[in-house]
Amino acid sequence: MRYVSQYFRAVCALFLVQVSQSSGALELTDPTLPNTLKNAFSLRDTAPRSCINTAIIYINTPQNTTARTKRQNNKNFAIQLQAYCYAQLGEYSKALDLLQPILKKPGSKNDQIETLNIIALEIPQEERPQLSNTDLIKRLNEQIVTPQSPLISSMNLTITRLLTVVKLYLEENNYQDAHRVLEQTKDLLKSNNNHNNNLHAWLAYYQGLYFDQIKQEQLASLHFLSADRLADQHGFIKLSGQVKNSIILMYQNKYRFTRALDFSGRRVELYMRTKNTPKQIDSIIQFAVLKRQNNEHNQALIYLFNALELIEENSYGALLAVVYLEIGRTYAEKGSNEKHREELALARKYLQNAHFHFKRLNKVQFQIESLLLLAKLNLFNESPAPAILQLEKVLQLAAQNNPLLRIQAHEMLALSYEITGHPQLAILHFKHFHSLQNKIKENAFKLQQLQINEQLQRIDQVQQQNRLEIQNTALLTQSNFYKTLSYTAIILFILSALMLLSRTKCYYKLRALEKKTQQRLAFHARTKLPTQENNINDFTTLYNGMPLFYALVNVPFLTQLNELYGVRLADKIEAKLGETLKRHFAGRVNIFHLRDNQILFISKQTNYPNAAGLADKIEQFFNHFTTQYHLPKTISTGIVAYPFLNNASRAISASQTLNLNSLALFAASQISSSKQQNSWVELYAIDNLQPAFFDGDLWRLGQIAIAKGLVKIHSCNRDYLFIWPELKNPKTVEEINQRLQD
């Protein structure tokens, strides 16, 4: 009896789902349609009643179009959409009445496929006796998708058709064909590089159903959760509600009511965000049933009365009967456990109301269920006579169908006749009970064998696939080895030749690049004056035995040009400066641009009477240039003779002389900063100074020599008192030197 009652509860749970949706409905793909139909399409799952009204408006509105075929296709789609929404409301007869004329018309094959899909996916088999699952499978397999579909792409329609066939095969327990079509669907999605998330989500869902039916719970759970994640991520309401329902049933059948309640709560929340009242009611009823099965009867009643309130506001007859049945069942269980007569009386009242509504709706199976529950109440109240009448009515209604319900009727009749003192009738019904029980067990055993065989086939298929993959890998490895061996010599030879050519080419490129770089670095970027960045302009080669003047000039306005005139104009002024300098001092002075604001003038001493004369010429030039371009006029000039020592011309090199130039420029800059005028300073050594004194850092040694009077100062301001950093703070200078050496 425990086995029978479990099976019976599963059937009842399936009915709750079928009231508002089929167990495998697919999403419709949004086609290119008039705005009215687009609006209806967008409401198909969230507000099916509004969807129906919008579709009816489109059908009844005259359309001004010359494209008769397009108009007919749109009308067919409107009818299909209307039927789809009727199915969501549980009004299956209206849906069939709309769809069957399309099947009978010799129209587009795609229209036929879409119509068959809606019938197979949205209308339960018991609601379409004239179109069995076998008949629908045959029709769908005969259909070939035409290349052009006015509603959805031909490839997506093909995949949708295949998934529909999978659903029908699973309902018929034809696992082999279901698996074959699932593999075909996967291959189609993969080979066509189809990234339609909706189709991938539905494929995962049907794979979960397949594994669930062959009792591979882990694989089923994996695919269900994958489909649920995709549905929630992309907002597929239809799939989201359906996959959650399948997960709930899976956990419910394992008596894991806590997990089932978790997903049932999510399903309630999903539909509460829509205007789909039947699905809201259905999800609440399912949640209440799980609460009852988890022995939370009071909470179950609260949710059931909430569902009843929704039904009374919207007048859904089928759902009303279901709510009455579940309320009666809940009161019956609660009253039987606690022996409360009042609750048993309420159970009888709601079960009688449920039986009345089921009878009016001609729902035979649920008439039988309500009668069985009423008979059970009568037996509990020790009233076998009315129970016998109700149970005989059950057998009359059940006829040769519904073996699970008839077995309960025979068992309770045997008990009732035993109580009333009719042992022969009790024995007769007890024999019928055992006979039906054995048949049910045989059918269950056959189904279990089918499931086990399917599991073994899948395991054998996986093992065979693994063996073939191993063999294929070994063959590929061997083939690749010989290919690699044969190609290696050729590749190495080619690579060697290419590397040699590449190295030669790179060598010549680097030579050319080096030459260009040297040429580019030989001149300042803006003034175009020679620089000291390479050996092309080495000023150390200028000395040929005749004494020279080295004048290092600090030109402050060169660092201020961008701020004064902007980048574009500053570049032009610097270019003009370089051009004017070369023209003005041509033939007499060699000019080098050492830093952005420092320019070196090198001239033979015979060209000027003394250092002051050279400084004066430089100042005259810059006064004229700065006046012409309205620039700051102050400059500082540090002048040193070369050779610096008159008794040892080669003791201090030309490049070392720049240290002494910098020292002289440092002194001249002090005068410019203090007096705000042009300034110049010349440093010169006393006669016959020993070269050994300058063996080291000339910057530091030059300052010491000045302090000792070995190097004299000649400047534009004779009385100026200079400050030398080495003499003022020698420790700081020494510390900097030490850090730079580290």
XYZ file of C-alpha atoms in Angstrom:
742
model
C 0.000 0.000 0.000
C 2.855 2.383 0.721
C 4.137 1.892 -2.865
C 0.662 2.519 -4.292
C 0.078 5.654 -2.220
C 3.443 7.100 -3.264
C 2.642 6.518 -6.909
C -0.803 8.052 -6.457
C 0.643 11.202 -4.864
C 2.978 11.616 -7.832
C -0.025 11.488 -10.214
C -1.805 14.152 -8.170
C 1.258 16.380 -8.273
C 1.411 16.041 -12.043
C -2.192 17.199 -12.306
C -1.355 20.385 -10.452
C 1.248 21.135 -13.080
C -1.021 20.283 -16.016
C -3.717 22.636 -14.819
C -1.587 25.634 -15.807
C 1.220 24.335 -18.057
C 2.484 21.261 -19.815
C 5.566 19.472 -18.599
C 7.753 20.433 -21.510
C 6.632 23.654 -23.172
C 9.136 25.599 -25.211
C 9.573 29.345 -25.598
C 8.370 30.824 -28.882
C 10.971 32.819 -30.769
C 10.096 36.457 -31.350
C 9.407 36.911 -35.097
C 9.159 40.024 -37.242
C 5.511 40.876 -36.830
C 3.120 43.858 -36.584
C 3.303 45.767 -33.308
C -0.041 44.377 -32.125
C 1.236 40.817 -32.357
C 4.575 41.779 -30.851
C 2.717 43.155 -27.826
C 0.657 39.977 -27.567
C 3.789 37.850 -27.895
C 5.503 39.726 -25.050
C 2.508 39.002 -22.759
C 2.208 35.280 -23.540
C 3.764 34.062 -20.258
C 3.325 37.056 -17.956
C -0.315 37.965 -18.763
C -1.960 35.283 -20.969
C -5.455 36.824 -20.710
C -4.173 40.148 -22.082
C -2.288 38.221 -24.754
C -5.542 36.556 -25.879
C -7.409 39.866 -26.033
C -4.621 41.514 -28.050
C -4.489 38.608 -30.511
C -8.271 38.728 -30.966
C -8.081 42.476 -31.702
C -5.502 41.793 -34.426
C -7.575 38.977 -35.980
C -10.743 41.092 -36.046
C -9.037 44.246 -37.373
C -9.069 44.618 -41.200
C -5.528 44.887 -42.556
C -4.657 47.102 -45.540
C -2.066 44.970 -47.270
C -1.564 43.491 -50.694
C 0.699 40.703 -49.405
C -1.967 38.032 -48.949
C 0.494 35.293 -47.941
C 2.113 37.471 -45.299
C -1.290 38.460 -43.905
C -2.337 34.801 -43.688
C 0.902 33.847 -41.950
C 0.432 36.634 -39.407
C -3.153 35.547 -38.821
C -2.063 31.941 -38.281
C 0.538 33.117 -35.803
C -2.097 35.189 -33.970
C -4.305 32.077 -33.708
C -1.375 29.968 -32.500
C -0.500 32.611 -29.922
C -4.118 32.774 -28.766
C -4.235 28.971 -28.398
C -0.911 28.978 -26.527
C -2.296 31.473 -24.004
C -5.542 29.527 -23.567
C -3.390 26.501 -22.703
C -1.577 28.550 -20.045
C -4.992 29.265 -18.487
C -5.934 25.559 -18.541
C -8.648 26.090 -21.174
C -7.421 23.254 -23.369
C -10.623 22.689 -25.354
C -10.539 26.290 -26.616
C -6.882 25.886 -27.556
C -7.621 22.699 -29.532
C -10.594 24.283 -31.289
C -8.280 27.043 -32.556
C -5.400 24.790 -33.607
C -7.162 21.885 -35.319
C -8.389 23.956 -38.332
C -4.765 24.953 -39.048
C -3.775 21.260 -39.088
C -6.539 20.464 -41.566
C -5.628 23.283 -43.979
C -3.042 22.483 -46.679
C -0.861 25.407 -45.611
C 2.802 25.985 -44.828
C 4.733 23.060 -43.352
C 6.248 25.422 -40.834
C 2.752 26.399 -39.667
C 1.961 22.715 -39.294
C 5.092 22.118 -37.216
C 4.455 25.102 -34.965
C 0.861 24.010 -34.419
C 1.917 20.432 -33.593
C 4.547 21.806 -31.193
C 1.949 23.808 -29.267
C -0.435 20.823 -29.081
C 2.315 18.447 -27.933
C 3.950 20.803 -25.466
C 1.083 22.780 -23.976
C -1.904 20.391 -23.946
C -1.745 17.261 -21.729
C -2.382 13.935 -23.464
C -5.613 13.216 -21.562
C -7.022 16.534 -22.829
C -6.456 15.588 -26.503
C -7.646 11.968 -26.912
C -7.954 12.418 -30.686
C -4.219 13.274 -30.886
C -2.161 10.735 -28.961
C 1.550 11.058 -28.328
C 2.254 8.310 -30.895
C 0.240 10.152 -33.536
C 2.024 13.442 -32.806
C 5.454 11.771 -32.967
C 4.587 10.294 -36.366
C 3.352 13.631 -37.708
C 6.340 15.593 -36.418
C 8.829 13.101 -37.826
C 7.151 13.373 -41.234
C 7.472 17.156 -41.295
C 10.451 18.775 -43.033
C 11.224 22.397 -42.223
C 11.201 24.664 -45.280
C 14.162 27.067 -45.671
C 12.116 30.235 -45.137
C 9.840 30.648 -42.149
C 7.875 33.848 -41.541
C 8.044 33.309 -37.791
C 11.370 31.822 -36.751
C 14.552 30.651 -38.432
C 14.372 27.224 -40.063
C 17.238 25.807 -37.967
C 15.673 26.942 -34.685
C 12.336 25.471 -35.786
C 14.050 22.157 -36.578
C 15.644 22.067 -33.115
C 12.330 23.007 -31.484
C 10.618 20.165 -33.368
C 13.267 17.687 -32.211
C 12.934 18.770 -28.574
C 9.163 18.340 -28.847
C 9.698 14.784 -30.106
C 12.042 14.148 -27.136
C 9.301 15.217 -24.733
C 6.783 12.870 -26.369
C 9.217 9.932 -26.377
C 9.886 10.453 -22.660
C 6.144 10.458 -21.911
C 5.908 7.114 -23.738
C 8.940 5.749 -21.803
C 10.809 5.327 -25.095
C 14.216 6.162 -23.694
C 16.356 4.942 -26.589
C 14.643 7.119 -29.176
C 14.584 10.037 -26.739
C 18.350 9.745 -26.257
C 18.927 9.420 -30.005
C 16.979 12.613 -30.740
C 18.730 14.452 -27.889
C 22.125 13.565 -29.389
C 20.877 14.671 -32.814
C 19.786 18.000 -31.337
C 23.145 18.520 -29.613
C 24.991 17.797 -32.863
C 22.792 20.281 -34.759
C 23.432 23.044 -32.235
C 27.168 22.336 -32.297
C 27.590 21.919 -36.066
C 25.667 25.107 -36.846
C 27.502 27.085 -34.140
C 24.123 28.057 -32.730
C 24.472 30.302 -29.666
C 20.746 30.667 -28.954
C 20.655 30.628 -25.144
C 16.978 29.721 -25.136
C 17.531 26.529 -27.152
C 20.590 25.549 -25.106
C 18.600 26.030 -21.894
C 15.716 23.873 -23.150
C 18.152 21.193 -24.315
C 19.688 21.094 -20.816
C 16.181 20.832 -19.341
C 15.181 17.854 -21.528
C 18.492 16.156 -20.821
C 17.635 16.543 -17.137
C 14.202 14.983 -17.731
C 15.801 12.066 -19.598
C 18.297 11.337 -16.825
C 15.597 11.789 -14.189
C 13.391 9.163 -15.853
C 16.216 6.608 -16.104
C 17.017 7.272 -12.420
C 20.355 9.005 -12.924
C 19.652 11.559 -10.224
C 23.055 13.257 -10.166
C 23.127 13.870 -13.922
C 19.479 14.960 -13.827
C 20.187 17.451 -11.049
C 23.242 18.776 -12.907
C 21.269 19.478 -16.111
C 18.227 20.850 -14.265
C 20.363 23.331 -12.330
C 22.177 24.352 -15.530
C 18.842 25.009 -17.259
C 17.554 26.890 -14.201
C 20.650 29.108 -14.121
C 20.325 29.965 -17.823
C 16.605 30.633 -17.464
C 17.063 32.996 -14.509
C 20.062 34.686 -16.126
C 18.239 35.463 -19.398
C 14.719 35.960 -18.035
C 13.082 32.870 -19.623
C 9.940 32.850 -17.439
C 8.324 29.803 -19.033
C 11.421 27.635 -18.721
C 12.290 28.968 -15.275
C 8.908 27.961 -13.855
C 8.953 24.591 -15.593
C 12.470 23.549 -14.609
C 11.854 24.580 -11.006
C 8.742 22.398 -11.052
C 10.764 19.403 -12.285
C 13.371 19.974 -9.567
C 10.568 20.157 -6.986
C 9.082 16.848 -8.169
C 12.535 15.224 -8.122
C 13.142 16.225 -4.494
C 9.518 15.497 -3.551
C 9.802 11.902 -4.777
C 12.926 11.509 -2.612
C 11.061 12.935 0.440
C 13.539 15.828 0.583
C 10.805 18.316 1.355
C 13.119 21.078 2.630
C 14.922 21.316 -0.725
C 11.618 20.985 -2.575
C 10.135 23.835 -0.508
C 13.151 26.016 -1.316
C 12.597 25.715 -5.076
C 8.832 25.905 -4.655
C 9.242 29.238 -2.856
C 11.349 30.512 -5.756
C 8.648 29.383 -8.185
C 6.010 31.292 -6.212
C 8.188 34.429 -6.266
C 8.742 34.023 -10.022
C 5.025 34.004 -10.854
C 4.115 36.665 -8.299
C 6.145 39.098 -10.407
C 3.806 38.419 -13.356
C 0.077 38.832 -14.025
C -0.319 35.130 -14.775
C -2.898 34.355 -12.090
C -3.358 30.603 -12.864
C 0.360 29.993 -12.445
C 0.391 32.050 -9.250
C -2.405 29.865 -7.881
C -0.770 26.652 -9.084
C 2.582 27.546 -7.475
C 0.881 28.416 -4.159
C -1.052 25.114 -4.202
C 2.156 23.199 -4.859
C 3.890 25.029 -2.003
C 0.979 24.199 0.337
C 1.034 20.501 -0.657
C 4.742 20.346 0.188
C 4.052 22.017 3.539
C 1.425 19.356 4.269
C 3.775 16.544 3.274
C 6.342 18.097 5.621
C 3.734 17.825 8.442
C 3.132 21.597 8.549
C -0.653 21.356 8.230
C -1.529 24.770 9.634
C 0.794 26.591 7.253
C -0.467 24.452 4.386
C -4.037 25.564 5.147
C -2.960 29.231 5.234
C -1.461 29.012 1.739
C -4.411 27.020 0.404
C -6.876 29.645 1.623
C -4.693 32.332 0.007
C -4.969 30.415 -3.252
C -8.734 30.094 -2.720
C -9.017 33.861 -2.320
C -7.169 34.402 -5.615
C -9.439 31.906 -7.368
C -12.634 33.497 -6.068
C -11.424 36.870 -7.371
C -10.723 35.487 -10.871
C -13.184 32.559 -11.249
C -11.013 29.615 -12.290
C -13.258 26.547 -11.970
C -10.652 23.808 -12.428
C -8.297 25.372 -9.916
C -11.169 25.901 -7.483
C -11.872 22.160 -7.484
C -8.184 21.406 -6.915
C -7.990 23.821 -3.965
C -11.114 22.281 -2.384
C -9.572 18.831 -2.812
C -6.276 19.843 -1.184
C -8.017 21.688 1.674
C -10.168 18.614 2.302
C -7.155 16.318 2.165
C -5.232 18.570 4.589
C -8.125 18.728 7.087
C -8.543 14.955 6.783
C -4.892 14.245 7.558
C -4.815 16.784 10.396
C -8.101 15.554 11.880
C -7.122 11.892 11.592
C -3.811 12.495 13.346
C -5.303 14.617 16.143
C -8.803 13.029 16.194
C -10.591 16.363 15.875
C -14.192 15.853 14.815
C -14.587 19.470 13.706
C -11.667 19.230 11.294
C -12.969 15.927 9.935
C -16.311 17.622 9.321
C -14.551 20.441 7.459
C -12.632 17.854 5.457
C -15.918 16.200 4.423
C -17.402 19.569 3.431
C -14.462 20.578 1.183
C -14.135 17.121 -0.344
C -17.848 17.119 -1.237
C -17.415 20.551 -2.847
C -14.399 19.272 -4.753
C -16.355 16.196 -5.967
C -19.224 18.426 -7.104
C -16.919 20.689 -9.150
C -14.960 17.786 -10.635
C -18.209 16.143 -11.666
C -19.370 19.367 -13.300
C -16.041 19.667 -15.124
C -16.158 15.948 -16.094
C -12.765 15.282 -14.491
C -13.276 11.562 -13.914
C -9.920 10.815 -12.342
C -10.367 13.505 -9.717
C -13.983 12.576 -9.067
C -12.603 9.158 -8.138
C -9.927 10.656 -5.905
C -12.429 12.815 -4.005
C -14.740 9.799 -3.553
C -11.841 7.714 -2.223
C -10.997 10.375 0.338
C -14.673 10.659 1.386
C -14.883 6.865 1.726
C -11.737 6.871 3.824
C -13.317 9.500 6.127
C -16.460 7.361 6.495
C -14.396 4.331 7.417
C -12.489 6.388 9.948
C -15.848 7.490 11.425
C -16.987 3.821 11.464
C -19.650 4.400 8.785
C -18.982 1.587 6.284
C -22.367 1.769 4.510
C -21.880 5.191 2.803
C -18.240 4.251 2.206
C -19.371 1.130 0.267
C -21.679 3.221 -1.941
C -18.891 5.689 -2.669
C -16.379 2.926 -3.418
C -18.766 1.108 -5.753
C -19.216 4.430 -7.563
C -15.409 4.634 -7.839
C -15.263 1.219 -9.524
C -18.072 2.226 -11.851
C -16.268 5.428 -12.887
C -12.858 3.821 -13.155
C -13.999 0.905 -15.327
C -10.799 -0.675 -16.679
C -8.768 2.510 -16.397
C -6.896 4.031 -13.475
C -5.545 0.829 -11.866
C -3.906 2.799 -9.040
C -7.274 4.227 -7.992
C -9.140 0.943 -8.421
C -6.682 -0.918 -6.202
C -7.419 1.507 -3.353
C -11.159 1.061 -3.912
C -10.897 -2.735 -3.754
C -8.791 -2.600 -0.593
C -11.231 -0.305 1.215
C -14.242 -2.320 -0.046
C -12.705 -5.509 1.364
C -12.309 -3.743 4.719
C -15.845 -2.293 4.571
C -17.507 -5.644 3.780
C -15.501 -7.286 6.531
C -16.808 -4.704 9.016
C -20.411 -5.155 7.854
C -20.216 -8.958 8.131
C -20.051 -9.949 4.429
C -16.906 -12.127 4.333
C -17.494 -13.504 0.832
C -17.653 -10.026 -0.721
C -14.679 -8.999 1.380
C -12.655 -11.972 0.055
C -13.736 -11.201 -3.531
C -12.525 -7.599 -3.358
C -9.387 -8.675 -1.548
C -8.609 -11.008 -4.476
C -9.188 -8.144 -6.916
C -6.865 -6.018 -4.785
C -4.048 -8.592 -4.958
C -4.568 -9.185 -8.664
C -4.332 -5.465 -9.484
C -1.395 -5.043 -7.133
C 0.512 -7.793 -8.943
C -0.228 -6.201 -12.328
C 0.970 -2.834 -11.074
C 4.141 -4.406 -9.733
C 4.717 -6.156 -13.058
C 4.302 -2.908 -14.956
C 6.582 -1.131 -12.502
C 9.145 -3.921 -12.877
C 9.028 -3.640 -16.685
C 9.504 0.104 -16.454
C 12.382 -0.406 -14.030
C 13.982 -2.886 -16.440
C 13.674 -0.323 -19.230
C 15.376 2.246 -17.034
C 18.153 -0.165 -16.037
C 18.703 -1.213 -19.653
C 18.928 2.420 -20.670
C 21.444 3.070 -17.883
C 23.540 0.084 -18.958
C 23.426 1.210 -22.578
C 24.584 4.672 -21.608
C 27.403 3.191 -19.490
C 28.399 0.818 -22.311
C 28.258 3.703 -24.789
C 30.517 5.837 -22.601
C 32.986 2.961 -22.117
C 33.045 2.211 -25.837
C 33.521 5.875 -26.615
C 36.415 6.024 -24.137
C 38.049 2.950 -25.733
C 37.712 4.431 -29.211
C 39.121 7.738 -27.996
C 42.118 5.936 -26.453
C 42.758 3.991 -29.676
C 42.326 7.117 -31.751
C 44.727 9.001 -29.498
C 47.348 6.237 -29.819
C 47.051 6.211 -33.629
C 47.220 9.992 -33.794
C 50.296 9.991 -31.541
C 52.077 7.443 -33.750
C 51.092 9.270 -36.931
C 52.173 12.603 -35.490
C 55.523 11.121 -34.444
C 56.376 9.991 -37.973
C 55.103 13.215 -39.466
C 57.169 15.215 -37.012
C 60.237 13.124 -37.754
C 59.848 13.528 -41.511
C 59.182 17.251 -41.355
C 61.804 18.131 -38.738
C 64.810 17.981 -41.099
C 63.067 20.120 -43.722
C 61.870 22.608 -41.135
C 65.314 22.869 -39.524
C 66.944 23.492 -42.887
C 64.368 26.126 -43.812
C 64.655 27.735 -40.390
C 68.438 27.848 -40.620
C 68.274 29.514 -44.032
C 65.609 31.944 -42.836
C 67.560 32.761 -39.689
C 70.687 33.473 -41.734
C 68.767 35.700 -44.107
C 66.975 37.352 -41.205
C 70.206 38.022 -39.308
C 71.821 39.501 -42.436
C 68.800 41.664 -43.093
C 68.644 42.781 -39.463
C 72.350 43.642 -39.512
C 71.966 45.970 -42.485
C 68.796 47.467 -41.014
C 70.558 48.165 -37.713
C 73.496 49.756 -39.539
C 71.132 52.022 -41.467
C 69.152 52.803 -38.308
C 72.308 53.584 -36.361
C 73.448 55.944 -39.110
C 70.072 57.727 -39.130
C 70.082 57.941 -35.337
C 73.576 59.417 -35.264
C 72.587 61.976 -37.850
C 69.414 62.845 -35.939
C 71.224 63.127 -32.594
C 73.976 65.307 -34.112
C 71.693 68.360 -34.064
C 69.278 69.826 -31.546
C 65.637 69.062 -32.383
C 64.506 72.688 -32.524
C 67.480 75.048 -32.947
C 69.228 72.640 -35.378
C 72.533 73.548 -33.717
C 75.164 70.812 -33.310
C 74.985 68.802 -30.072
C 77.416 66.571 -28.190
C 75.238 63.413 -28.353
C 77.670 61.639 -30.710
C 81.169 61.905 -32.122
C 80.217 63.719 -35.320
C 80.382 67.152 -33.614
C 83.108 66.448 -31.029
C 84.402 69.908 -30.137
C 87.635 68.381 -28.720
C 88.910 68.151 -32.269
C 88.739 71.937 -32.782
C 92.037 72.646 -31.041
C 94.964 72.741 -33.489
C 97.585 74.540 -31.410
C 95.956 77.974 -31.332
C 94.387 79.088 -27.966
C 90.591 79.057 -27.756
C 87.850 80.700 -25.729
C 85.115 78.393 -24.313
C 82.066 80.515 -23.486
C 79.147 78.635 -21.866
C 76.015 80.812 -22.033
C 72.885 80.317 -19.949
C 69.821 81.578 -21.910
C 66.874 81.550 -19.443
C 64.201 82.431 -21.986
C 64.729 79.061 -23.728
C 63.072 77.305 -20.766
C 60.210 79.825 -20.708
C 59.181 79.849 -24.364
C 56.354 77.312 -24.045
C 54.797 79.283 -21.182
C 55.228 82.605 -22.985
C 54.109 81.732 -26.523
C 52.853 78.152 -26.604
C 54.465 75.076 -28.109
C 53.941 75.883 -31.795
C 55.317 79.434 -31.628
C 58.111 78.410 -29.226
C 59.378 75.845 -31.760
C 59.479 78.499 -34.453
C 61.383 81.000 -32.209
C 63.984 78.362 -31.253
C 64.447 77.417 -34.907
C 64.897 81.107 -35.726
C 67.448 81.455 -32.910
C 69.573 78.612 -34.257
C 69.407 79.952 -37.791
C 70.358 83.511 -36.682
C 73.232 82.307 -34.478
C 74.808 80.329 -37.298
C 74.480 83.264 -39.701
C 75.722 85.920 -37.257
C 78.833 84.057 -36.016
C 79.592 82.236 -39.247
C 83.322 81.612 -39.805
C 84.413 82.974 -36.405
C 82.654 80.890 -33.728
C 81.641 77.232 -33.411
C 78.329 76.932 -31.584
C 76.966 73.853 -29.735
C 73.562 73.431 -28.029
C 74.546 71.533 -24.864
C 71.277 71.676 -22.880
C 67.859 73.235 -23.392
C 69.024 76.555 -21.915
C 72.837 76.324 -22.350
C 74.745 77.104 -25.536
C 78.542 76.689 -25.913
C 80.526 79.205 -28.021
C 84.091 78.172 -29.074
C 86.275 80.762 -30.781
C 89.955 81.367 -31.455
C 91.358 83.918 -29.040
C 92.757 85.876 -32.001
C 89.210 86.702 -33.163
C 88.552 88.807 -30.035
C 90.831 91.040 -27.987
C 89.910 89.299 -24.731
C 87.160 87.297 -22.962
C 85.181 90.477 -22.269
C 85.096 91.185 -26.005
C 83.631 87.748 -26.745
C 81.090 88.155 -23.938
C 80.168 91.583 -25.250
C 79.511 90.233 -28.779
C 77.352 87.441 -27.378
C 75.373 89.910 -25.231
C 74.876 92.241 -28.212
C 73.465 89.379 -30.267
C 71.017 88.233 -27.583
C 69.955 91.834 -26.795
C 69.011 92.313 -30.442
C 67.276 88.932 -30.708
C 65.281 89.249 -27.459
C 64.197 92.782 -28.353
C 62.972 91.581 -31.739
C 60.834 88.800 -30.211
C 59.943 90.465 -26.885
C 61.798 87.936 -24.731
C 63.585 88.238 -21.343
C 67.070 89.724 -22.053
C 69.162 88.532 -19.130
C 71.869 85.976 -19.946
C 74.894 84.643 -18.027
C 78.200 83.665 -19.607
C 81.008 81.562 -18.129
C 84.302 81.831 -20.070
C 87.427 79.672 -19.807
C 90.529 79.644 -22.004
C 91.696 76.442 -23.598
C 94.295 75.217 -22.888
C 93.567 76.179 -19.282
C 97.171 75.668 -18.099
C 99.694 77.603 -20.171
C 102.547 75.265 -19.293
C 100.695 71.940 -19.957
C 98.238 72.233 -22.853
C 97.082 68.604 -22.696
C 96.804 68.263 -18.897
C 93.110 69.230 -18.910
C 91.097 67.902 -21.871
C 88.527 69.893 -23.799
C 85.635 67.897 -22.294
C 87.050 68.391 -18.752
C 87.245 72.096 -19.441
C 83.403 72.154 -19.459
C 83.532 71.575 -15.672
C 85.450 74.821 -15.320
C 83.018 76.483 -17.765
C 80.140 75.346 -15.566
C 81.916 76.774 -12.506
C 82.357 80.096 -14.273
C 78.704 80.050 -15.400
C 77.690 79.336 -11.794
C 79.466 82.496 -10.688
C 78.000 84.563 -13.549
C 74.491 83.326 -12.687
C 74.951 84.623 -9.131
C 75.612 88.106 -10.525
C 72.582 87.904 -12.872
C 70.303 86.771 -10.050
C 71.548 89.479 -7.704
C 71.824 92.430 -10.125
C 69.128 91.438 -12.639
C 71.468 92.139 -15.570
C 73.614 90.382 -18.108
C 76.813 89.036 -16.601
C 79.965 87.218 -17.523
C 82.749 85.589 -15.521
C 86.145 84.400 -16.782
C 88.279 81.882 -14.871
C 92.006 81.677 -15.665
C 94.908 79.915 -13.992
C 98.083 81.594 -12.754
C 101.235 80.995 -14.710
C 103.157 77.759 -14.279
C 100.480 76.069 -12.136
C 101.284 72.408 -11.558
C 98.888 70.048 -13.487
C 98.929 67.556 -10.612
C 96.732 69.909 -8.607
C 93.822 69.223 -10.991
C 94.057 65.429 -10.809
C 90.445 64.640 -9.805
C 87.045 66.290 -9.875
C 87.618 69.664 -11.558
C 84.349 71.052 -10.175
C 85.529 70.596 -6.594
C 89.218 71.238 -7.253
C 88.393 74.396 -9.228
C 86.595 75.895 -6.224
C 89.524 75.002 -3.943
C 91.956 76.565 -6.424
C 89.865 79.768 -6.465
C 89.945 79.901 -2.674
C 93.736 79.464 -2.660
C 94.256 82.056 -5.387
C 95.553 79.540 -7.932
C 92.642 80.343 -10.271
C 91.746 83.986 -10.792
C 88.344 85.520 -11.521
C 87.734 88.239 -14.094
C 84.096 89.386 -14.288
C 81.782 92.203 -15.233
C 81.478 93.079 -11.527
C 84.876 93.247 -9.822
C 83.525 93.714 -6.290
C 81.004 90.865 -6.242
C 81.537 88.313 -3.481
C 80.890 84.810 -4.863
C 79.576 81.867 -2.849
C 80.997 78.445 -3.730
C 78.999 75.311 -2.717
C 82.085 73.190 -2.021
C 83.441 75.789 0.343
C 80.087 76.604 1.969
C 78.909 73.076 2.711
C 81.523 70.453 1.778
C 79.782 67.689 3.740
C 76.641 67.936 1.607
C 78.660 67.725 -1.624
C 80.616 64.762 -0.290
C 77.396 62.973 0.717
C 75.927 63.453 -2.783
C 79.116 62.092 -4.366
C 79.018 59.087 -2.054
C 75.364 58.312 -2.912
C 76.030 58.575 -6.634
C 78.995 56.200 -6.304
C 76.821 53.690 -4.373
